[in-house]
Each structure stands twice: as C-alpha cells, then as structure tokens.
C-alpha cells in the first residue's frame, strides 16, 4: 500500500479530473437515497466509497454508469457529459458478477467485446491476466464465486479502461479469494489506472485505496486521504503479570485513557510519548511487560468515529 | 445495425430454449409446406377402404400456384407463438439475469439494447418469410398442374403481408416481455390475452354486432390481415387479397408496441 500511495501522491498535482459529481440526488418515492452529493476523482486515484449498507454507494455508481436516472444534479466523465463512448472507456462491475449463465467465459466476453467495440484478441489476454485461461470454455454457471468475480474483472479489463469501478469486489469470497482479488486490484492500480471501489469492508479500503469518502444515508460526511487516517493518537496494548496494572498505567502520566480488554490493557498515548517510554516506566515500577504492541489508529476506528459524529446527519 | 444483430445472435444462438423453439418452428414449417398433400393422399386411401371413392381430398389445390401463397401464410401464422415465446424468453432472461444492466454499464445505450431485440424480431420474421418462400416454390413446382411466371408470382405479396404480421406480433410479445419481466408470467399473460381476452371481446362484439371492437384487439387485427382461404374450396366467398386498411392497422399496432417498449426501457431504472 505504501508504494501505491507514493505513486498517487507524486502524480496528484498536475492531474486532470476523471469524474466530477455535482449536487447529485436520487429520490425513490419518499426515500432520499442520495442527497446533494459532490465528489471529484482525479486520475490515478484509488478511490474508496465507504458506507454502511443502504447508504447510497450502489445508487451513486448506478447513476454515474447511466443505469439509474438521477432525480437532480450532474456528473461528468473526463470533463464531458456521459455518453456511450465514455462508458466504453470504463470497466465496471456492479454488485455480483453478471453474465449469461448458459454461455462460456469466452462467449460471454466476446459479447462484451462487441458492445465495447474491442477486438476479440483481448479475450485471451484478459483471461490469462486473471488466471482463468484453463476454464475459458466452461459455462459461466459452473464457476465458483471466486472465478465469477475474476471473470467480471477480466470483463472490466477488456477495453483496457482508464477507469475501473468495482462494487464490493470481494463480497462473499473466501479468505483466499479475497486475497487474490485484492492482489489483482493492487496490480491494476499500480499500472496507473484510476479505480473507484465501493465497499463496507474498511480493512479492504485501507489496504488498497489512496482516497476515501464516507456516505451515510445518502449524504457525504467525509472525504479525505487514507494516508491521513493513521495520523494522530497512537495506542499501546500492554499485558503484564500485575494485580492492578490499570492504576499503574493511569498514574504513569504518559497517556490519557486506559481501557481493559480481556487480559490486556490499551492505553491511548498522549503527546509525543512513545511505547519505549512506557516500557521504561513499567520496568522502573518493577513490572515486566510480556506483551507490548503499538497500534496506530485504523480506518475502522476512524470510520466509526465519523459515523458516530454524524448520527443526525442525513436524518429525515 | 449489424453490430446489434451480431450481439443478439451471440446471446441467443447457444441458448437451449431458443434452439428447441426454433427447431419446433422449422419442423412445423416443413410439415405445413410439404406434408398436407401426403396427408390428403392418406385420407383418400382411407376413404377408399370404406368404399367412399367419391370423396377425394387431393383435388383440393392446396399447393398450387398461386393459391399456395395465401394457403401457406395463413396456416403458418398459427405458429407465430413459438417465435413469440423465444423472444419473450430472450427479453425476460435479460431482466432476470440482470444482463440488461450489465450491457448498459458496458457501453450499450438503452435504445441500442432494445433495438437489438427489435432487429432480432425483424431478422426472425425475415428468415421465416424467406424460408416459407423457398419451401413454397419447391412444393408449388411439385404439385402445380400449370406453371408460368405470372401464376408463380402473382400472389407472392402474401409473403410480404406475412412478414408484417409476424413482425408486428413479435413486437407485441417484446412489449409483453418488457412489461412483465418474468418469463412464465409473460408467457401466461400472452396466452391468456390471445385466447381469453381477445376471443371474449371478439365474440361479444359479434353478438352485439359492434364491428370496430375488432380493430382494438391487436392480435385479432394482426391475424385478420391474411384471410382464411379455405372456405373457398367449399364454394364460399373469401377475401383473396390484402386490404390496405388492414395492412395500415397492423403497421399502426406494430409502431405502437415499438414506441411503448422503447419508452418502458428508457424510463425505467435498471
């Protein structure tokens, strides 16, 4: 991920906008699924759209891909109004993989070639890229979920897209499948493509994305860099054989909060105090720590904080 | 247009339901255009067994030019339901597999999508018309007592009417499929509409002798384009030509279904 972020950081200044969304709203009957959304995605970004289920992620992607008609607002791809030619430059997968079940992998991809007006030679190339070449003449309905997901990534890669859109790309996969898909996404991102990923899996976004935004009940409540997430307070996990470790830690003056979790204590460090200082302090008190772990703040924590801070946000 | 037809053929050709329906349609077409005379001969031999030599169905000039064109087209149109089912299958599958959504995401416009189905309907109608023409020529040459250029081609415009009938009907099934989106319900509705609703209104309008009701029934209007020629073999008067106003009505219904289908697809979220 570090490598990925650096690429994006250095490219950031002089790059054009790939997608800009202005004041986008969608009304389903009485429900406002999307409320005045403004977003910008620059070339080379790996942009994560986070949000709980039903927060408007898929609606947003559906609108920018012209399958859902927006109630109001606009969006532009590559600085122009969306049309079928802009969509031919985008590789997108929404929700679960969608193909004709009675057709083979190759037959399915050839249809996509015809739609995107791409030569058939690409079919074998992308199937090799996602590691499906051995099953290319098997019917789609016989595929496992992981293979289906890989086929949809292959299909999105067919037109050698400048932008890829992935909606919950690892949904329902087993851990191995998740790891494979992630590796594939990072590989694609490293080749300089812009990627937009919608997910409710924070860990996933933290592992692959450079930027992220948070949606809640159709409203944008946060937009920033994933890199910035780790900044700020550090907490240290401590385990030691002592009857009242809690008090000892609280009296150290190195941190603010001390929280107990099963047999370990988690202290949020204050200022520039480090884990080393804490270790030295404990040693002075005659306590030997048998477990000492530094945790920087995870996206999960930040995400929950953002959501908690916006409880009233988007409420009708 | 060729691109859209190519896409549609790629989707449909390997589909088992389509293959089965198409084979049934082709077999039906061959039976209708080849099998009637052997059947008459079989009847004749049966009648002979019962010492009723006076009755000879083979004298009915079913396959003789120019009668053959009206005879073949008016019988063959009964089988339009088979093609209608295959089209309903192809459109409702797109909705149930959600591939219509993926097609649009991949870069097809909603208009192009529905056009690919309409082109397919036109393609199926054109292929049946051409096949019927070829089969008609073959059997016509076998069974006609007299052959001349004018006899062979004088009533060939029935094939054009057949094309319009089939195409308009397929546009109707496309509309039903798009509206309902579930294959079994759409097919059920199609049969219910054609057999119960239209026949019910038709009979009611005959009882009350309100003629214009017939024109409001799309499938009846489509069927009425080519009149049933067979009563003429028992010396009754039949309309042995295509009436312009009836042709106009079929085209009007076709246009209406085209318009309604496009509107449904474009307005709806996928």
Coordinates of N, CA, C and O in Angstrom, one line a residue, chain B residues 193-268:
Chain B
X193 N -54.2 -13.5 -22.9 CA -54.6 -12.4 -23.7 C -55.2 -12.8 -25.1 O -56.3 -12.5 -25.5
X194 N -54.4 -13.7 -25.7 CA -54.8 -14.1 -27.1 C -56.0 -14.9 -27.1 O -57.0 -14.7 -27.8
X195 N -56.0 -15.9 -26.2 CA -57.1 -16.9 -26.2 C -58.4 -16.4 -25.4 O -59.5 -16.6 -25.9
X196 N -58.2 -15.8 -24.3 CA -59.3 -15.5 -23.5 C -59.8 -14.1 -23.7 O -61.0 -13.8 -24.1
X197 N -58.9 -13.1 -23.5 CA -59.4 -11.7 -23.6 C -59.8 -11.3 -25.0 O -61.0 -10.9 -25.2
X198 N -59.0 -11.6 -26.0 CA -59.3 -11.1 -27.4 C -60.5 -11.9 -27.9 O -61.4 -11.4 -28.5
X199 N -60.5 -13.3 -27.7 CA -61.6 -14.0 -28.2 C -62.9 -13.6 -27.5 O -64.0 -13.5 -28.1
X200 N -62.8 -13.4 -26.2 CA -64.0 -12.9 -25.4 C -64.6 -11.6 -26.0 O -65.8 -11.6 -26.3
X201 N -63.7 -10.6 -26.2 CA -64.2 -9.4 -26.8 C -64.7 -9.6 -28.2 O -65.7 -9.0 -28.6
X202 N -64.0 -10.5 -28.9 CA -64.4 -10.7 -30.3 C -65.8 -11.3 -30.4 O -66.7 -10.8 -31.1
X203 N -66.0 -12.3 -29.6 CA -67.4 -12.9 -29.6 C -68.4 -11.9 -29.1 O -69.5 -11.8 -29.8
X204 N -68.1 -11.2 -28.1 CA -69.0 -10.2 -27.5 C -69.4 -9.2 -28.6 O -70.6 -8.8 -28.8
X205 N -68.3 -8.7 -29.4 CA -68.6 -7.7 -30.4 C -69.4 -8.3 -31.5 O -70.2 -7.6 -32.1
X206 N -69.3 -9.6 -31.8 CA -70.1 -10.2 -32.9 C -71.6 -10.3 -32.4 O -72.5 -10.0 -33.2
X207 N -71.7 -10.7 -31.1 CA -73.1 -10.8 -30.6 C -73.8 -9.4 -30.6 O -74.9 -9.3 -31.1
X208 N -73.0 -8.4 -30.2 CA -73.6 -7.1 -30.1 C -73.6 -6.4 -31.5 O -74.0 -5.2 -31.6
X209 N -72.9 -7.1 -32.4 CA -72.6 -6.5 -33.8 C -72.0 -5.1 -33.7 O -72.5 -4.2 -34.3
X210 N -70.9 -5.0 -32.9 CA -70.1 -3.7 -32.9 C -68.8 -4.1 -33.6 O -68.0 -4.7 -33.1
X211 N -68.7 -3.6 -34.9 CA -67.6 -4.1 -35.7 C -66.2 -3.5 -35.2 O -65.2 -4.2 -35.3
X212 N -66.2 -2.2 -34.8 CA -65.0 -1.6 -34.5 C -64.2 -2.2 -33.4 O -63.0 -2.0 -33.3
X213 N -64.8 -3.0 -32.5 CA -64.1 -3.6 -31.4 C -62.9 -4.4 -31.9 O -61.9 -4.4 -31.3
X214 N -63.2 -5.1 -33.0 CA -62.1 -5.9 -33.6 C -60.8 -5.2 -33.8 O -59.7 -5.8 -33.6
X215 N -61.0 -4.0 -34.2 CA -59.8 -3.2 -34.5 C -59.0 -2.8 -33.3 O -57.8 -2.4 -33.3
X216 N -59.6 -2.9 -32.1 CA -58.9 -2.5 -30.9 C -58.2 -3.8 -30.3 O -57.5 -3.7 -29.3
X217 N -58.4 -4.9 -30.9 CA -57.7 -6.1 -30.4 C -56.5 -6.4 -31.3 O -56.6 -6.7 -32.4
X218 N -55.3 -6.1 -30.7 CA -54.1 -6.2 -31.6 C -53.8 -7.5 -32.3 O -53.6 -7.5 -33.5
X219 N -53.9 -8.6 -31.5 CA -53.6 -9.9 -32.2 C -54.7 -10.3 -33.2 O -54.4 -10.8 -34.3
X220 N -56.0 -10.0 -32.9 CA -57.0 -10.2 -33.9 C -56.8 -9.4 -35.1 O -56.9 -9.9 -36.3
X221 N -56.4 -8.1 -35.0 CA -56.1 -7.3 -36.1 C -55.0 -7.8 -36.9 O -55.0 -7.8 -38.2
X222 N -53.9 -8.3 -36.2 CA -52.8 -8.9 -36.9 C -53.2 -10.2 -37.7 O -52.9 -10.3 -38.9
X223 N -53.9 -11.0 -37.0 CA -54.4 -12.3 -37.6 C -55.3 -12.0 -38.8 O -55.3 -12.8 -39.8
X224 N -56.0 -10.9 -38.8 CA -57.0 -10.7 -39.8 C -56.4 -10.2 -41.1 O -57.1 -10.2 -42.1
X225 N -55.1 -9.9 -41.1 CA -54.5 -9.4 -42.3 C -54.6 -10.3 -43.5 O -55.0 -9.9 -44.6
X226 N -54.3 -11.6 -43.2 CA -54.5 -12.6 -44.3 C -55.7 -13.4 -44.0 O -55.8 -14.1 -42.9
X227 N -56.7 -13.3 -44.8 CA -58.0 -14.0 -44.6 C -57.9 -15.5 -44.8 O -57.1 -16.0 -45.6
X228 N -58.6 -16.3 -44.1 CA -58.6 -17.7 -44.2 C -59.2 -18.1 -45.6 O -60.3 -17.8 -45.9
X229 N -58.3 -18.7 -46.4 CA -58.7 -19.0 -47.8 C -59.5 -20.3 -48.0 O -60.1 -20.5 -49.0
X230 N -59.6 -21.1 -46.9 CA -60.1 -22.5 -47.2 C -61.6 -22.6 -47.5 O -62.0 -23.5 -48.2
X231 N -62.5 -21.6 -46.9 CA -63.9 -21.7 -47.3 C -64.1 -21.7 -48.8 O -65.2 -22.2 -49.2
X232 N -63.2 -21.2 -49.5 CA -63.4 -21.1 -51.0 C -63.5 -22.5 -51.6 O -64.1 -22.6 -52.7
X233 N -62.8 -23.5 -51.0 CA -62.9 -24.8 -51.6 C -64.2 -25.5 -51.4 O -64.5 -26.5 -51.9
X234 N -65.1 -24.9 -50.5 CA -66.5 -25.3 -50.5 C -67.4 -24.2 -51.1 O -68.5 -24.0 -50.6
X235 N -66.8 -23.5 -52.0 CA -67.5 -22.5 -52.8 C -68.1 -21.4 -52.0 O -69.2 -20.9 -52.3
X236 N -67.4 -21.0 -50.9 CA -67.8 -19.7 -50.3 C -66.9 -18.6 -50.7 O -65.8 -18.8 -51.1
X237 N -67.4 -17.4 -50.5 CA -66.6 -16.3 -51.0 C -65.6 -15.9 -49.9 O -65.9 -15.8 -48.7
X238 N -64.3 -15.7 -50.3 CA -63.3 -15.2 -49.3 C -62.6 -14.1 -49.9 O -62.6 -13.8 -51.1
X239 N -61.9 -13.3 -49.0 CA -61.1 -12.2 -49.5 C -59.8 -12.7 -49.8 O -59.0 -13.2 -49.0
X240 N -59.5 -12.7 -51.1 CA -58.2 -13.3 -51.6 C -57.2 -12.3 -51.9 O -56.4 -12.4 -52.9
X241 N -57.2 -11.2 -51.2 CA -56.2 -10.1 -51.4 C -55.9 -9.4 -50.1 O -56.6 -9.7 -49.1
X242 N -54.9 -8.6 -50.0 CA -54.6 -7.8 -48.8 C -55.3 -6.5 -48.9 O -55.0 -5.7 -49.8
X243 N -56.1 -6.1 -47.9 CA -56.7 -4.8 -47.9 C -55.8 -3.8 -47.2 O -55.2 -4.1 -46.2
X244 N -55.7 -2.7 -47.9 CA -54.8 -1.6 -47.4 C -55.1 -1.2 -46.0 O -54.1 -1.0 -45.2
X245 N -56.3 -1.0 -45.7 CA -56.6 -0.5 -44.3 C -56.3 -1.5 -43.3 O -55.8 -1.2 -42.2
X246 N -56.3 -2.8 -43.6 CA -55.9 -3.8 -42.7 C -54.4 -3.9 -42.5 O -53.9 -4.0 -41.4
X247 N -53.7 -3.6 -43.6 CA -52.3 -3.5 -43.5 C -51.9 -2.3 -42.7 O -51.0 -2.4 -41.8
X248 N -52.5 -1.2 -42.9 CA -52.3 0.0 -42.1 C -52.5 -0.2 -40.6 O -51.7 0.2 -39.8
X249 N -53.5 -1.0 -40.3 CA -53.8 -1.3 -38.9 C -52.7 -2.1 -38.3 O -52.2 -1.8 -37.1
X250 N -52.2 -3.1 -39.0 CA -51.1 -3.9 -38.5 C -49.8 -3.0 -38.3 O -49.2 -3.1 -37.2
X251 N -49.5 -2.2 -39.2 CA -48.4 -1.3 -39.1 C -48.6 -0.4 -37.9 O -47.6 -0.1 -37.1
X252 N -49.8 0.1 -37.7 CA -50.1 1.0 -36.6 C -49.8 0.3 -35.2 O -49.2 0.8 -34.3
X253 N -50.3 -0.9 -35.1 CA -50.1 -1.7 -33.9 C -48.7 -1.9 -33.7 O -48.2 -1.8 -32.5
X254 N -47.9 -2.3 -34.7 CA -46.5 -2.5 -34.6 C -45.8 -1.3 -34.1 O -45.0 -1.4 -33.2
X255 N -46.1 -0.1 -34.7 CA -45.5 1.1 -34.3 C -45.8 1.4 -32.8 O -44.9 1.8 -32.0
X256 N -47.0 1.2 -32.4 CA -47.4 1.5 -31.0 C -46.6 0.6 -30.1 O -46.1 1.1 -29.0
X257 N -46.5 -0.7 -30.4 CA -45.8 -1.6 -29.5 C -44.3 -1.2 -29.4 O -43.6 -1.3 -28.4
X258 N -43.7 -0.8 -30.6 CA -42.4 -0.4 -30.6 C -42.2 0.9 -29.7 O -41.3 0.9 -28.9
X259 N -43.0 1.8 -29.8 CA -43.0 3.1 -29.1 C -43.1 2.7 -27.6 O -42.3 3.2 -26.7
X260 N -44.0 1.9 -27.2 CA -44.3 1.6 -25.8 C -43.1 0.9 -25.2 O -42.7 1.1 -24.1
X261 N -42.5 -0.1 -26.0 CA -41.4 -0.8 -25.5 C -40.2 0.0 -25.2 O -39.5 0.0 -24.2
X262 N -39.9 0.9 -26.2 CA -38.7 1.8 -26.1 C -38.9 2.7 -24.8 O -38.0 2.9 -24.0
X263 N -40.1 3.2 -24.7 CA -40.4 4.1 -23.6 C -40.2 3.4 -22.2 O -39.6 3.9 -21.3
X264 N -40.7 2.1 -22.1 CA -40.5 1.4 -20.9 C -39.1 1.2 -20.5 O -38.7 1.4 -19.4
X265 N -38.3 0.8 -21.5 CA -36.9 0.5 -21.2 C -36.1 1.8 -20.9 O -35.3 1.8 -19.9
X266 N -36.4 2.9 -21.6 CA -35.6 4.1 -21.3 C -36.0 4.8 -20.0 O -35.1 5.2 -19.3
X267 N -37.3 4.7 -19.7 CA -37.7 5.4 -18.4 C -37.4 4.7 -17.2 O -37.2 5.3 -16.1
X268 N -37.3 3.3 -17.2 CA -37.1 2.6 -16.0 C -35.6 2.6 -15.6 O -34.7 2.6 -16.4

